[in-house]
């Protein structure tokens, strides 16, 4: 599976992760005052330095995301909800000049997520994510990307659930349609596995009530694709990063955690494409048939820190 394809799945994984959290919270607690926590605020910073022919370069990313529960209803072990939010991303290139059409790129998305529980075991989740992604020098409808997904979530026990579905995305390179499988497994009281196999997996071990560490493998995390201004012929710039990392997280207060990670981008690729470099459907048509105007491939280390609050 191509890295570009995996990037699109990452957009959906953000939605999938939120829905998994909500589904976990739908397990009734002994007391009657149980209240699902499906809202969230996240912010993180990622730094990926590397050297090319003696020149030091780096990719920096700043991400913030907030998800608000517009509607939620929990009864008899069934949770229905509608979430709406805003995700904001900034990507900065340092030491690369203007070979890729600029050094600063931005994206703003508005994820909309709806879940309907068919029973305590089955739930249907659908999502829509319109995204504006460009250098923001002449914003227009040409900067828009659209992703939609539908998933059936199946809880087989209090410790294991999985999801099956499909994701569609209209990108600058064309359209994409993929099946997807998600998993959320509390292996023991301390050890858990979650993600979308084999795209992104997180193995987490709970050291105490406040701290945890683990391994995260992500084949799609990255800045995504950005349309350039008309002065740059409306070409598009694309970042692809595939990494494995060790992470540690600590709960500062109830529902508020901080996280730090260090890892390695075993694939790190920057590409500039002309606007006519497209495929009809991916992954059925080969994305590698596109010919980049500029390209840089360089693996390297990566560091990330972030905060997360749920409500």
mmCIF file of C-alpha atoms in Angstrom, residues 10-134:
data_model
loop_
_atom_site.group_PDB
_atom_site.id
_atom_site.type_symbol
_atom_site.label_atom_id
_atom_site.label_comp_id
_atom_site.label_asym_id
_atom_site.label_seq_id
_atom_site.Cartn_x
_atom_site.Cartn_y
_atom_site.Cartn_z
ATOM 1 C CA UNK A 10 -4.752 8.858 8.967
ATOM 2 C CA UNK A 11 -7.369 11.576 8.448
ATOM 3 C CA UNK A 12 -10.026 8.961 9.137
ATOM 4 C CA UNK A 13 -8.116 7.484 12.087
ATOM 5 C CA UNK A 14 -8.545 10.748 13.971
ATOM 6 C CA UNK A 15 -12.286 10.255 13.737
ATOM 7 C CA UNK A 16 -12.045 6.537 14.455
ATOM 8 C CA UNK A 17 -9.973 7.099 17.626
ATOM 9 C CA UNK A 18 -12.534 9.541 18.984
ATOM 10 C CA UNK A 19 -15.358 7.104 18.330
ATOM 11 C CA UNK A 20 -13.437 4.272 20.019
ATOM 12 C CA UNK A 21 -13.008 6.431 23.120
ATOM 13 C CA UNK A 22 -16.722 7.125 23.145
ATOM 14 C CA UNK A 23 -17.517 3.460 22.725
ATOM 15 C CA UNK A 24 -15.207 2.575 25.636
ATOM 16 C CA UNK A 25 -17.014 5.083 27.811
ATOM 17 C CA UNK A 26 -20.378 3.532 26.941
ATOM 18 C CA UNK A 27 -19.714 0.563 29.250
ATOM 19 C CA UNK A 28 -22.005 1.127 32.257
ATOM 20 C CA UNK A 29 -20.280 1.786 35.571
ATOM 21 C CA UNK A 30 -21.600 0.514 38.909
ATOM 22 C CA UNK A 31 -22.937 3.922 39.912
ATOM 23 C CA UNK A 32 -25.937 5.496 38.209
ATOM 24 C CA UNK A 33 -24.181 8.844 37.758
ATOM 25 C CA UNK A 34 -22.107 7.540 34.836
ATOM 26 C CA UNK A 35 -21.675 10.180 32.160
ATOM 27 C CA UNK A 36 -19.902 9.582 28.814
ATOM 28 C CA UNK A 37 -16.896 11.801 28.087
ATOM 29 C CA UNK A 38 -16.824 12.180 24.319
ATOM 30 C CA UNK A 39 -15.595 15.762 23.973
ATOM 31 C CA UNK A 40 -11.868 16.421 23.679
ATOM 32 C CA UNK A 41 -9.142 18.989 23.152
ATOM 33 C CA UNK A 42 -5.734 18.014 21.768
ATOM 34 C CA UNK A 43 -2.595 19.940 20.880
ATOM 35 C CA UNK A 44 0.812 18.639 19.830
ATOM 36 C CA UNK A 45 4.122 19.675 18.304
ATOM 37 C CA UNK A 46 6.330 17.444 16.131
ATOM 38 C CA UNK A 47 9.948 18.059 15.119
ATOM 39 C CA UNK A 48 11.779 15.996 12.479
ATOM 40 C CA UNK A 49 15.402 17.067 11.817
ATOM 41 C CA UNK A 50 17.603 15.612 9.051
ATOM 42 C CA UNK A 51 20.701 16.486 7.030
ATOM 43 C CA UNK A 52 21.084 16.479 3.251
ATOM 44 C CA UNK A 53 24.566 16.986 1.750
ATOM 45 C CA UNK A 54 25.798 18.717 4.874
ATOM 46 C CA UNK A 55 22.790 21.062 5.110
ATOM 47 C CA UNK A 56 20.657 20.840 8.243
ATOM 48 C CA UNK A 57 16.922 20.768 7.560
ATOM 49 C CA UNK A 58 13.784 20.023 9.520
ATOM 50 C CA UNK A 59 10.020 19.617 9.320
ATOM 51 C CA UNK A 60 7.924 21.095 12.121
ATOM 52 C CA UNK A 61 4.220 20.557 12.662
ATOM 53 C CA UNK A 62 1.799 22.160 15.095
ATOM 54 C CA UNK A 63 -1.636 20.566 15.464
ATOM 55 C CA UNK A 64 -4.674 21.496 17.541
ATOM 56 C CA UNK A 65 -8.061 19.810 17.582
ATOM 57 C CA UNK A 66 -11.269 20.258 19.529
ATOM 58 C CA UNK A 67 -14.329 17.989 19.383
ATOM 59 C CA UNK A 68 -17.604 19.130 20.952
ATOM 60 C CA UNK A 69 -20.588 16.880 21.749
ATOM 61 C CA UNK A 70 -23.510 18.606 20.053
ATOM 62 C CA UNK A 71 -25.778 15.746 21.135
ATOM 63 C CA UNK A 72 -25.307 12.595 23.208
ATOM 64 C CA UNK A 73 -27.681 10.119 24.800
ATOM 65 C CA UNK A 74 -26.762 7.094 26.890
ATOM 66 C CA UNK A 75 -29.301 4.494 27.947
ATOM 67 C CA UNK A 76 -29.213 0.725 28.585
ATOM 68 C CA UNK A 77 -25.579 0.451 27.524
ATOM 69 C CA UNK A 78 -26.233 2.257 24.207
ATOM 70 C CA UNK A 79 -24.574 5.543 23.318
ATOM 71 C CA UNK A 80 -25.794 7.849 20.543
ATOM 72 C CA UNK A 81 -23.938 11.045 19.766
ATOM 73 C CA UNK A 82 -23.180 13.778 17.270
ATOM 74 C CA UNK A 83 -19.765 15.449 17.446
ATOM 75 C CA UNK A 84 -18.563 18.549 15.632
ATOM 76 C CA UNK A 85 -15.107 20.041 15.824
ATOM 77 C CA UNK A 86 -12.241 21.956 14.293
ATOM 78 C CA UNK A 87 -8.730 20.693 13.510
ATOM 79 C CA UNK A 88 -5.899 23.095 12.669
ATOM 80 C CA UNK A 89 -2.470 22.156 11.300
ATOM 81 C CA UNK A 90 0.623 24.234 10.511
ATOM 82 C CA UNK A 91 3.606 22.761 8.708
ATOM 83 C CA UNK A 92 6.980 24.520 8.435
ATOM 84 C CA UNK A 93 10.000 23.596 6.345
ATOM 85 C CA UNK A 94 13.413 24.857 7.449
ATOM 86 C CA UNK A 95 16.612 24.780 5.386
ATOM 87 C CA UNK A 96 14.891 23.649 2.169
ATOM 88 C CA UNK A 97 14.485 27.034 0.476
ATOM 89 C CA UNK A 98 11.503 27.397 -1.862
ATOM 90 C CA UNK A 99 12.061 24.225 -3.866
ATOM 91 C CA UNK A 100 8.620 22.979 -2.838
ATOM 92 C CA UNK A 101 6.709 26.170 -3.515
ATOM 93 C CA UNK A 102 7.080 27.669 -0.057
ATOM 94 C CA UNK A 103 8.030 26.972 3.550
ATOM 95 C CA UNK A 104 4.709 27.376 5.387
ATOM 96 C CA UNK A 105 1.556 25.360 4.792
ATOM 97 C CA UNK A 106 -1.773 25.166 6.621
ATOM 98 C CA UNK A 107 -4.908 23.076 6.864
ATOM 99 C CA UNK A 108 -8.230 23.551 8.650
ATOM 100 C CA UNK A 109 -10.815 20.781 8.835
ATOM 101 C CA UNK A 110 -14.289 20.489 10.359
ATOM 102 C CA UNK A 111 -14.942 16.856 11.328
ATOM 103 C CA UNK A 112 -18.580 15.843 11.807
ATOM 104 C CA UNK A 113 -19.233 12.466 13.460
ATOM 105 C CA UNK A 114 -22.531 10.698 14.105
ATOM 106 C CA UNK A 115 -23.005 7.413 15.949
ATOM 107 C CA UNK A 116 -26.232 5.449 16.305
ATOM 108 C CA UNK A 117 -26.229 2.423 18.610
ATOM 109 C CA UNK A 118 -28.304 -0.379 17.175
ATOM 110 C CA UNK A 119 -27.869 -2.341 20.413
ATOM 111 C CA UNK A 120 -25.375 -2.576 23.282
ATOM 112 C CA UNK A 121 -23.219 -4.668 20.924
ATOM 113 C CA UNK A 122 -23.580 -2.926 17.537
ATOM 114 C CA UNK A 123 -23.187 0.732 16.566
ATOM 115 C CA UNK A 124 -23.083 2.526 13.222
ATOM 116 C CA UNK A 125 -20.742 5.495 12.870
ATOM 117 C CA UNK A 126 -20.567 7.877 9.891
ATOM 118 C CA UNK A 127 -18.317 10.899 9.441
ATOM 119 C CA UNK A 128 -17.646 13.757 7.059
ATOM 120 C CA UNK A 129 -14.457 15.837 7.091
ATOM 121 C CA UNK A 130 -14.207 18.861 4.772
ATOM 122 C CA UNK A 131 -10.670 20.280 4.822
ATOM 123 C CA UNK A 132 -9.108 23.472 3.497
ATOM 124 C CA UNK A 133 -5.431 22.743 2.801
ATOM 125 C CA UNK A 134 -3.067 25.212 1.126
#
